[in-house]
Coordinates of C-alpha atoms in Angstrom, one line a residue:
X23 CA 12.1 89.2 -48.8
X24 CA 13.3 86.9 -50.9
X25 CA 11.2 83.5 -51.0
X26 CA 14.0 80.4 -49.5
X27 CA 13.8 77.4 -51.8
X28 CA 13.5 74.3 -49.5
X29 CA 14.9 71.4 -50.2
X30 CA 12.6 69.0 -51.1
X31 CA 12.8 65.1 -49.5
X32 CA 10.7 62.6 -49.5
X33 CA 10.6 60.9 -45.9
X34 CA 9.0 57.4 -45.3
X35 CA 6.0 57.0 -43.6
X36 CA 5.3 53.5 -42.5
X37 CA 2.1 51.9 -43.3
X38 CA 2.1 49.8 -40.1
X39 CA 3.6 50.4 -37.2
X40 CA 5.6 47.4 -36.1
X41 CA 6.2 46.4 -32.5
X42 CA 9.8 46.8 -32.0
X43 CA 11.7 45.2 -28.6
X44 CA 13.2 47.2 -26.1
X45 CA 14.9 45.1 -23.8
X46 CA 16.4 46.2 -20.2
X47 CA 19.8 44.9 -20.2
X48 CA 20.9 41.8 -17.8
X49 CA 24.4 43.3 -17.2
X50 CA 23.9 45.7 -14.3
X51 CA 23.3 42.5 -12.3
X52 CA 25.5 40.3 -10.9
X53 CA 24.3 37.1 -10.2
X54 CA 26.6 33.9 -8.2
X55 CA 26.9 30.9 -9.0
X56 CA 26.2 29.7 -5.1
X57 CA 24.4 31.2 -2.4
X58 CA 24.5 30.6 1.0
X59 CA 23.0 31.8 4.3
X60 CA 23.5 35.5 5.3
X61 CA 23.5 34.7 9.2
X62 CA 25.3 37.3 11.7
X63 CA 26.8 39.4 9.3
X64 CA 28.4 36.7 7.3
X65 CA 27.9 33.9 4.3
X66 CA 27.3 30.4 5.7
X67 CA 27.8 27.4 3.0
X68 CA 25.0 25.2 2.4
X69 CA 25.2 21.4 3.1
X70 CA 22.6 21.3 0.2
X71 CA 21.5 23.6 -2.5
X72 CA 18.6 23.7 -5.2
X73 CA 18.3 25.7 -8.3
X74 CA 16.1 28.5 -8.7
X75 CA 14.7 29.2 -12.3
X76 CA 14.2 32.3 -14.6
X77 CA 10.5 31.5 -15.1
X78 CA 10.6 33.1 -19.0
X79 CA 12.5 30.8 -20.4
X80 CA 13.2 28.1 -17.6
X81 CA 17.3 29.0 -17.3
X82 CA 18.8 28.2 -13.8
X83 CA 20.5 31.6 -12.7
X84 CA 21.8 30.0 -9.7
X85 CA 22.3 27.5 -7.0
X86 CA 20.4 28.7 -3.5
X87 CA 21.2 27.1 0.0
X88 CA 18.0 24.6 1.2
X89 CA 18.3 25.8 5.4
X90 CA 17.9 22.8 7.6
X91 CA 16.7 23.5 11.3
X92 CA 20.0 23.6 12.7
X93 CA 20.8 26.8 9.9
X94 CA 17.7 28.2 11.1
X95 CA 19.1 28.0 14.6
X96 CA 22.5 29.5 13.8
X97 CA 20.1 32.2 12.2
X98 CA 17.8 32.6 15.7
X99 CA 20.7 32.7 18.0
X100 CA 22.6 35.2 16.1
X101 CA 19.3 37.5 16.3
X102 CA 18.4 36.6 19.3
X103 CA 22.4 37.5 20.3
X104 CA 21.7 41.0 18.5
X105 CA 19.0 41.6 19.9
X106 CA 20.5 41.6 23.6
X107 CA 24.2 43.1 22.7
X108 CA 22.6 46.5 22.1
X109 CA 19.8 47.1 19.2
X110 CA 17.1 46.7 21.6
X111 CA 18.0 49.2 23.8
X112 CA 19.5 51.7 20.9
X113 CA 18.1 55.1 20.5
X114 CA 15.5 55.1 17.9
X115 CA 16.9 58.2 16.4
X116 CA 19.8 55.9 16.2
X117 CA 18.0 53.1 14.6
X118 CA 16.3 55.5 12.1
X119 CA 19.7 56.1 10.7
X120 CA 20.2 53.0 9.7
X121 CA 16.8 52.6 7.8
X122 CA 17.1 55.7 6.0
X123 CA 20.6 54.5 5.1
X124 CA 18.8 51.0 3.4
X125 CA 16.0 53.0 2.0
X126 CA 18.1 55.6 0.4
X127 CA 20.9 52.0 -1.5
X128 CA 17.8 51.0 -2.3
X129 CA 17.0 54.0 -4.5
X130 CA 20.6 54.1 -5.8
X131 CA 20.4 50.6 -6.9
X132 CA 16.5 50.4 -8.0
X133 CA 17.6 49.2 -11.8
X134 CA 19.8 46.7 -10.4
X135 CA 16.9 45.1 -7.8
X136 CA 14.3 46.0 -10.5
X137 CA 16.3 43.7 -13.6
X138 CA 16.8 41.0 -10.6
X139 CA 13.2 41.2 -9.7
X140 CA 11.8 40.8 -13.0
X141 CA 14.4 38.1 -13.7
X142 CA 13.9 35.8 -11.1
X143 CA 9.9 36.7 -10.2
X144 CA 8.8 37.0 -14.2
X145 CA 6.8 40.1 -13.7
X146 CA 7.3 42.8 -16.2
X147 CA 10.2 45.0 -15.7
X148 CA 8.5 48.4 -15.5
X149 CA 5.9 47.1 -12.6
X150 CA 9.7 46.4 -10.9
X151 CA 10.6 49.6 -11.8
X152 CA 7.8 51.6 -11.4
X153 CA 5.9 50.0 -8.4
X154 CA 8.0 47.1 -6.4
X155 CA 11.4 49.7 -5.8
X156 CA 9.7 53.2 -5.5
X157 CA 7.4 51.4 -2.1
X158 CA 10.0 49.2 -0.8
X159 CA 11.9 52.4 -0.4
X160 CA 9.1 54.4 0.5
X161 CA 8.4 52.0 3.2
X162 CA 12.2 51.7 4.8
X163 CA 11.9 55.7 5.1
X164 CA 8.7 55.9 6.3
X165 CA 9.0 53.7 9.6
X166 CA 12.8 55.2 9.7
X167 CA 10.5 58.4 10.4
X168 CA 8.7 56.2 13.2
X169 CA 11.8 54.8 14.9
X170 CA 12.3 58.0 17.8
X171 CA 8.3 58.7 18.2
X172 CA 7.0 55.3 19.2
X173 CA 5.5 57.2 22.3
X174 CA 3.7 59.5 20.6
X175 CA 2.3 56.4 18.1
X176 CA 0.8 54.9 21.3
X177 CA 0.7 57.6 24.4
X178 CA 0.4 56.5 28.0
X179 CA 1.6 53.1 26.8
X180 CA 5.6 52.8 26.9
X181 CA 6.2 50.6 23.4
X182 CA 8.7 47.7 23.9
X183 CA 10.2 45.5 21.2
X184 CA 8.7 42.3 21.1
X185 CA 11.9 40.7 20.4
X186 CA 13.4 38.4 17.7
X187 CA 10.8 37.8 14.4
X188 CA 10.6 35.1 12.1
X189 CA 9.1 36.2 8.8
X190 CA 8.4 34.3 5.9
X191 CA 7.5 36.3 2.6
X192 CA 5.8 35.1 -1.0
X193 CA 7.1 35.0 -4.1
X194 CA 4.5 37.5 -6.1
X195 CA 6.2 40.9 -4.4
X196 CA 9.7 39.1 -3.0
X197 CA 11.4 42.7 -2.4
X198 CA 8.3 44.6 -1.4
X199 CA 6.9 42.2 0.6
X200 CA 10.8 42.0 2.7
X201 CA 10.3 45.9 3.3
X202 CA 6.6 46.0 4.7
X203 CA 8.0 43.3 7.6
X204 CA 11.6 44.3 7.9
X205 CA 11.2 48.2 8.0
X206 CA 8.7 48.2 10.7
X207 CA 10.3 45.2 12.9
X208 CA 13.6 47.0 12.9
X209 CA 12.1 50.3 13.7
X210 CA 10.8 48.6 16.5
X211 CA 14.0 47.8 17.8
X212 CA 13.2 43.6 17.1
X213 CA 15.8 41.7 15.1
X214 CA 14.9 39.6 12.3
X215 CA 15.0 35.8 10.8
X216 CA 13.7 36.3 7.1
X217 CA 13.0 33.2 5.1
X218 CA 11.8 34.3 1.2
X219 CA 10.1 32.7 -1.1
X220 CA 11.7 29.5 -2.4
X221 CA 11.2 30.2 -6.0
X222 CA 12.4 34.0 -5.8
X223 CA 14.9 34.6 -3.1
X224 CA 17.8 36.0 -5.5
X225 CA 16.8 40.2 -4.3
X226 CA 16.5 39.2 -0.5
X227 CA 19.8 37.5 -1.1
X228 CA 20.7 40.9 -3.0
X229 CA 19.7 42.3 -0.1
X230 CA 21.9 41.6 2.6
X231 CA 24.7 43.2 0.4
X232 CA 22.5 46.6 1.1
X233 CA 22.8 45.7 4.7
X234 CA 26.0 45.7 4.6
X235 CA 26.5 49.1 3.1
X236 CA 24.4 51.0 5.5
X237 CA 26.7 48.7 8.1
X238 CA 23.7 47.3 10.0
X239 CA 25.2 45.8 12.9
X240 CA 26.1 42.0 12.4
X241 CA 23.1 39.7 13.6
X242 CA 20.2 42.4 13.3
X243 CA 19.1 41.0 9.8
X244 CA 19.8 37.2 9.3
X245 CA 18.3 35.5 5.8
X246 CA 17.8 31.8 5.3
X247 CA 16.6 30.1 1.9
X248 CA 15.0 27.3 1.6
X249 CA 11.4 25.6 0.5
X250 CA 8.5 25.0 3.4
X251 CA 10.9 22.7 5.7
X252 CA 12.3 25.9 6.0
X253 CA 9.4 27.9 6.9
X254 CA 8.3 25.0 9.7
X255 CA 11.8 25.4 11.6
X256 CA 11.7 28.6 11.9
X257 CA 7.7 28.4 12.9
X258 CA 8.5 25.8 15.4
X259 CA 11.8 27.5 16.7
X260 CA 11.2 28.0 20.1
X261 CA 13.4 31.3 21.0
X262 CA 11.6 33.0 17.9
X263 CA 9.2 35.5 19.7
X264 CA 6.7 36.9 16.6
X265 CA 6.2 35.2 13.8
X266 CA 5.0 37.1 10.4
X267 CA 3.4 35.3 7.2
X268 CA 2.3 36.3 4.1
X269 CA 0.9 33.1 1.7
X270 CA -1.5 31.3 1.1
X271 CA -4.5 30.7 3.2
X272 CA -3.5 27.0 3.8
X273 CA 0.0 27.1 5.2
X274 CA -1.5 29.9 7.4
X275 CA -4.2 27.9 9.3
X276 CA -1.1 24.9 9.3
X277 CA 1.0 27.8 11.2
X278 CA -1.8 29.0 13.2
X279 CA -2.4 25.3 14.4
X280 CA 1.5 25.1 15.0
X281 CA 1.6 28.0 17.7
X282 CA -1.6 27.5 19.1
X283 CA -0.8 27.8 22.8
X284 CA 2.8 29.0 22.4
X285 CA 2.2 32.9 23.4
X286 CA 3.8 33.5 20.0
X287 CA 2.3 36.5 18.5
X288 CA 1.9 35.8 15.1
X289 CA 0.2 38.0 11.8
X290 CA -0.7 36.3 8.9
X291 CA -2.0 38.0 5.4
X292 CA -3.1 35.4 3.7
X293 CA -5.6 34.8 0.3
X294 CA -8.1 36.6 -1.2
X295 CA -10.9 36.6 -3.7
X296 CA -11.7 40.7 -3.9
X297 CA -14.7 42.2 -5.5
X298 CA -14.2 44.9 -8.1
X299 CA -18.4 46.6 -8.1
X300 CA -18.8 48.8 -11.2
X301 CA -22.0 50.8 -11.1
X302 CA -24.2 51.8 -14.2
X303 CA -23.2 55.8 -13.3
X304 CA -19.4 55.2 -13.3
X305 CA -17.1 56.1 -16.1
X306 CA -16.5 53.4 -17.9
X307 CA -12.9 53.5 -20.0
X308 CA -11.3 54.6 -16.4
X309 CA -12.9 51.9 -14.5
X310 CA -11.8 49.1 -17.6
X311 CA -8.5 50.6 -16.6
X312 CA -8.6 49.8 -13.0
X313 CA -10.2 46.4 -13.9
X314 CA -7.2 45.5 -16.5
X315 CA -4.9 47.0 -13.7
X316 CA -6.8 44.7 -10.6
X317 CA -6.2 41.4 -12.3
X318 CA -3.5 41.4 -14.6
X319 CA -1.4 43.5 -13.0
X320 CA 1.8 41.2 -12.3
X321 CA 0.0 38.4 -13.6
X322 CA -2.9 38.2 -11.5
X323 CA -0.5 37.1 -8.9
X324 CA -1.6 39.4 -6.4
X325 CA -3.6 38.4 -3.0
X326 CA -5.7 41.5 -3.4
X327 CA -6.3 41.1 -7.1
X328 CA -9.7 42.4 -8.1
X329 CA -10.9 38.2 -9.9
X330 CA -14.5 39.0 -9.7
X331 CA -15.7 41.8 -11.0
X332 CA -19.5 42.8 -10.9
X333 CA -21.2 44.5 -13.1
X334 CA -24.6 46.4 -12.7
X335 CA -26.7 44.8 -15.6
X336 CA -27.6 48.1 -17.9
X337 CA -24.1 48.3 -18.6
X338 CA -22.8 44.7 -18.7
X339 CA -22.8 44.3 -22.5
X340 CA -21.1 47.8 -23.4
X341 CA -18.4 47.5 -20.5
X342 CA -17.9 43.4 -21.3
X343 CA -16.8 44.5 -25.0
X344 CA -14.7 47.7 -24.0
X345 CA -13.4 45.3 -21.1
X346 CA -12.1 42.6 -24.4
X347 CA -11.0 45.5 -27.1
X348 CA -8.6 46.3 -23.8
X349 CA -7.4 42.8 -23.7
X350 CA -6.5 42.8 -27.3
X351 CA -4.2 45.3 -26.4
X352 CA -2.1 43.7 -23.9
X353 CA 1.3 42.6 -24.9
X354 CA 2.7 39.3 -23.4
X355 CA 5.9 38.5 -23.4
X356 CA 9.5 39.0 -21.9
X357 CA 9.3 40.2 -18.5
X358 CA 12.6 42.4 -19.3
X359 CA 11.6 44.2 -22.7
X360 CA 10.0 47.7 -21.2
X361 CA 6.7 47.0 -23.5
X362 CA 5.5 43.9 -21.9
X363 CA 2.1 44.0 -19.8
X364 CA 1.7 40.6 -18.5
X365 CA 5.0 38.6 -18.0
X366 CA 5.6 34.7 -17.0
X367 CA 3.9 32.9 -14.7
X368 CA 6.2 32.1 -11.5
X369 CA 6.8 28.4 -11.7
X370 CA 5.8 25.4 -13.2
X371 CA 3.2 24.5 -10.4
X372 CA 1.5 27.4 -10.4
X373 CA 0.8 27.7 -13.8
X374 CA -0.8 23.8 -13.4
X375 CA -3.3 25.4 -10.6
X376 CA -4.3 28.0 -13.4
X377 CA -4.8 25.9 -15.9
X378 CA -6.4 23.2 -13.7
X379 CA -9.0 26.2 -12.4
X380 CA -9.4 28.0 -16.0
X381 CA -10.7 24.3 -17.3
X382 CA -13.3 23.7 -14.7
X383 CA -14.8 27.2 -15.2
X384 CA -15.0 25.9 -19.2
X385 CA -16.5 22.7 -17.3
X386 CA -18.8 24.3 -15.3
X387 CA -20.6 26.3 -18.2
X388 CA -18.9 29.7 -17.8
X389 CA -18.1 31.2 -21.3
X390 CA -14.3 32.0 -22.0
X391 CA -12.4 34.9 -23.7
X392 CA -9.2 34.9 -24.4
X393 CA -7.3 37.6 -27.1
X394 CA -4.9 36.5 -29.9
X395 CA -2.0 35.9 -28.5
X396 CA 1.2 34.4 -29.4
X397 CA 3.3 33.0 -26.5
X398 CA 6.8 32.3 -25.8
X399 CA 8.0 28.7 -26.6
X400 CA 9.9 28.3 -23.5
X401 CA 9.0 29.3 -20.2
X402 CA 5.7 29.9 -18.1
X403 CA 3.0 32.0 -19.7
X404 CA -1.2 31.7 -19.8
X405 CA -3.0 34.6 -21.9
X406 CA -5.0 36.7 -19.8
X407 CA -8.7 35.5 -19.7
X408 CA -12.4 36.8 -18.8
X409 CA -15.1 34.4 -18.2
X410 CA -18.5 35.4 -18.7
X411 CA -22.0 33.9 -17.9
X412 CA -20.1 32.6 -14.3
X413 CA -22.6 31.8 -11.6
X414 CA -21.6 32.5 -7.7
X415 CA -21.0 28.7 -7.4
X416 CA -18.5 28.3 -9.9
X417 CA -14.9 27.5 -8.4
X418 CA -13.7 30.5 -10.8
X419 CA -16.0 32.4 -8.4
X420 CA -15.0 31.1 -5.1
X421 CA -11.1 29.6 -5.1
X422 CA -8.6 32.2 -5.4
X423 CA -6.7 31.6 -9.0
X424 CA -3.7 33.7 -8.7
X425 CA -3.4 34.6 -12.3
X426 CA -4.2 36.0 -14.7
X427 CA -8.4 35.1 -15.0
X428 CA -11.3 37.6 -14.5
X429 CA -15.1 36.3 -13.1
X430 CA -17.6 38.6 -14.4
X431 CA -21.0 38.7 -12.6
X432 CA -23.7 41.0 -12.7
X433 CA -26.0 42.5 -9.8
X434 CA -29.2 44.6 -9.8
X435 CA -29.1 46.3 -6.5
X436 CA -26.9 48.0 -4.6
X437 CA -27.9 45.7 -1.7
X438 CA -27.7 42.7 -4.5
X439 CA -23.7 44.2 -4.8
X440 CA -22.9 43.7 -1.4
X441 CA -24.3 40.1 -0.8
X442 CA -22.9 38.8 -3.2
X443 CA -19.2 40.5 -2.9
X444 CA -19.7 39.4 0.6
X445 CA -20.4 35.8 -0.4
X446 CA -16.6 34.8 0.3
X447 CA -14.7 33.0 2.7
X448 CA -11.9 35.7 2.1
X449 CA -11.8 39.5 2.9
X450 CA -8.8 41.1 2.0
X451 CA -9.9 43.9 -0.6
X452 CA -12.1 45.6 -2.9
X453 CA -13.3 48.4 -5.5
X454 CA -15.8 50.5 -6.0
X455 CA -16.4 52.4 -9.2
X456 CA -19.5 54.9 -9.0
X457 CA -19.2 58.9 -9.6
X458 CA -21.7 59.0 -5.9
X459 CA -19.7 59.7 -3.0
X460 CA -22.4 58.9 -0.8
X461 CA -23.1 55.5 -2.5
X462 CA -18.8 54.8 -2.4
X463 CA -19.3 55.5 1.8
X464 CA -22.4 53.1 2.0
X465 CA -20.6 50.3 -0.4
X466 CA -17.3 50.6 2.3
X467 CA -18.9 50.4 5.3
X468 CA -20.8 47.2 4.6
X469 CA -18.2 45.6 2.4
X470 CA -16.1 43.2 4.4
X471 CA -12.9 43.6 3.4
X472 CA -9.9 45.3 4.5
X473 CA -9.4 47.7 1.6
X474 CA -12.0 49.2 -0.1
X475 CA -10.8 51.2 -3.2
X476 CA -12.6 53.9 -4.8
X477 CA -12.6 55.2 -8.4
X478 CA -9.2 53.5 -8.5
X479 CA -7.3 49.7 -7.2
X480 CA -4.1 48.1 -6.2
X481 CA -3.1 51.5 -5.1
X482 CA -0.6 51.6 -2.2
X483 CA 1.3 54.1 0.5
X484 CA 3.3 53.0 3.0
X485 CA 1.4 55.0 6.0
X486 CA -1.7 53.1 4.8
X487 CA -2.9 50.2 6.7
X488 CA -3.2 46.9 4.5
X489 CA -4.7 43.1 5.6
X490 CA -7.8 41.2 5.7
X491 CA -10.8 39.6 7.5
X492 CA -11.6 36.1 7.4
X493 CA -10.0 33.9 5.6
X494 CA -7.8 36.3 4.5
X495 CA -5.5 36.6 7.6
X496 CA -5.4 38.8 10.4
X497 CA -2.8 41.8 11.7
X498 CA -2.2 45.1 9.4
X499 CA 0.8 45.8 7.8
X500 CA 1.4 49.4 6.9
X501 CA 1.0 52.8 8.6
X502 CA 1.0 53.0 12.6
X503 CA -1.3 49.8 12.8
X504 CA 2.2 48.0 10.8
X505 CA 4.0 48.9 14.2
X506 CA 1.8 47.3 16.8
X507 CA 2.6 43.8 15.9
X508 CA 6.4 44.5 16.6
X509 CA 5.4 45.7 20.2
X510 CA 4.8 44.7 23.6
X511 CA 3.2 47.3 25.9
X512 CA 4.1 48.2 29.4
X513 CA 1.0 49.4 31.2

């Protein structure tokens, strides 16, 4: 066979392989100019608005109603007026429908929520895309699948609905944090007053156009906007039966306070200040993966967030430098181009607290390392940090941060471990990273937190109960525990 001459052509390698953009285009959303209140099926104007921010770059995307307590009345009365005209008392194979309808919109139009998410929140646009949209989802099918088998989810105990629920939700997971209390209220059969965050309420506003596809009957879902004036009014309203918070731990004892001796029922998930343990036989590269993915994961604005991480001391030098060659790696920037990591801090005020908190570890004596790292000119943005040499008494070690700022401490003892990841007013999570079984077990049952993860962190499923001890709220939200607090039993 004859030999083929090949053509010959010379192709350019590159030396260096430049980072190139790949930004998610703004144009599948639409985004008014004015929003009002979605109350009883319909738009109400606002008397008076405020602008909410893109937190990248600081643009105003749009003007948001600020709900006085006579809109968070019209909001009440037209759930509490659902409530009796029918949804109480409708089947729940009927009421399933209607979440599997809102579930399955939401999966249709996950790029659409995802680019307004990451627009309007500032966290990257894959963690939108690959976390926030795939749960919030998962979560309106999974109670749909609990809607007709609330008897068999408590036997002998003939489940009720509790009636209407106010719920006020945070700005870190604005979307996600709307399907954990919605989805399980409505399978219920309660009707809802929702009041988001007042920095991020452009997908909850979003929102009530999916309602409106899946033709949720008028009043069922009612959404008011607003800053903490809000919040109070529809704390203090008194034909609000349930009230549901997720924040911070300080506007939860306020609300706590508020309905003491109401016979409100009320579930608050509040701070946190978790422990992430690493023991001297775990593997190390996967566990500097789940420590990069425990704090800086949207920021560090996570109430579970993994913010002090201990370290058994025969392996604190190697896993400290393989835990800052990781950091180096981590690309800051535009919340919308697919290749960022860490994206913009929320607001303005937030980014103060960090800064204020990150300075007093300096202060204190802690040591600080942060990568090279060129930030945006406009816009909110801190470089992701470690502190080393940090003693238990450091604020960096007992306040939560909510950003992007890692505590390393060391510990001897498995015994040492535990007293010192109990040393916390807050209990809402924590890791374990050990290849022992046994020793994973033993760690769990005398942690005090809510949700111990092993080998692994900030790892979610709807039919798995989430919340906290202490000052880190009480109530579960998730799983058949996420039903109870949307129930009133008839012995």
């Amino acid at each position: 066979m004859a030999e083929l001459d090949k053509p010959q052509r010379e192709v350019d390698v590159p030396g260096d392989w430049m980072y190139a953009s790949a930004p998610e285009s703004r144009d599948i959303v639409h985004i008014r100019d004015r929003y009002g209140y979605y109350v009883g099926g319909e738009w109400l104007e606002p008397a008076d608005t405020y602008e909410t921010i893109a937190p990248r770059d600081e643009e105003p995307l749009a003007s948001v109603g600020q709900a006085t307590t006579e809109d968070v009345g019209r909001a009440v009365a037209a759930a509490r007026a659902a409530y009796a005209d029918g949804w109480s008392s409708l089947p729940g194979s009927e009421r399933a429908k209607y979440l599997f309808r809102i579930a399955r919109i939401l999966q249709e139009r996950s790029r659409e929520f995802a680019v307004l998410e990451s627009l309007n929140g500032g966290k990257p646009i894959k963690e939108s895309r690959d976390v926030d949209l795939p749960l919030a989802a998962a979560h309106f099918f999974y109670y749909a699948g609990w809607a007709d088998k609330l008897e068999y989810a408590f036997p002998n105990r003939r489940p009720r609905p509790v009636g209407v629920a106010g719920q006020i939700i945070p700005w870190n997971f604005p979307l996600l944090m709307l399907a954990w209390k919605v989805a399980p209220a409505l399978a219920c059969g309660n009707t809802v007053v929702l009041k988001p965050a007042e920095t991020t309420p452009l997908t909850a506003l979003l929102f009530c156009d999916v309602l409106r596809q899946a033709e949720l009957p008028a009043g069922v879902v009612n959404i008011v906007t607003g800053d903490g004036r809000t919040g109070a009014a529809l704390v203090e309203s008194e034909d609000v039966d349930k009230i549901a918070f997720t924040g911070s731990t300080e506007v939860g004892k306020e609300i706590q306070r508020r309905l003491a001796g109401t016979g409100k029922r009320l579930t608050l998930e509040l701070g946190g200040k978790a422990a992430n343990i690493v023991f001297d036989d775990a593997a190390l590269d996967q566990a500097v993966e789940g420590i990069v993915n425990g704090i800086y994961f949207n920021q560090g604005h996570v109430c579970c967030a993994g913010s002090r991480l201990f370290v058994q001391e025969s392996i604190y030098e190697p896993l400290v430098a393989k835990l800052e060659r990781r950091l180096a790696t981590l690309r800051v920037g535009d919340p919308l181009d697919k290749n960022s990591d860490v994206g913009a801090i929320n607001s303005a005020a937030q980014l103060l607290k960090i800064r204020e908190l990150v300075a007093s570890g300096v202060e204190e004596g802690a040591e600080i390392y942060q990568p090279p790292c060129v930030l945006p000119e406009k816009g909110y943005w801190f470089v992701p940090t470690v502190f080393t040499n940090v003693a238990q008494s450091y604020r960096i070690a007992q306040e939560e941060i909510f950003g992007p700022v890692l505590s390393v401490l060391t510990f001897r003892t498995p015994d040492e471990a535990v007293e010192k990841a109990n040393n916390t007013p807050y209990g809402l999570s924590a890791g374990v990273w050990t290849e022992k079984g046994s020793r994973i077990l033993w760690m769990a049952q005398r942690l005090r937190a809510g949700v111990v993860w092993a080998n692994t962190y900030n790892r979610f499923d709807p039919s798995s109960p989430f919340g906290g001890y202490k000052e880190s709220g009480f109530g579960r939200e998730g799983g058949r525990h996420g039903l109870e607090p949307y129930l009133r039993f008839d012995e």
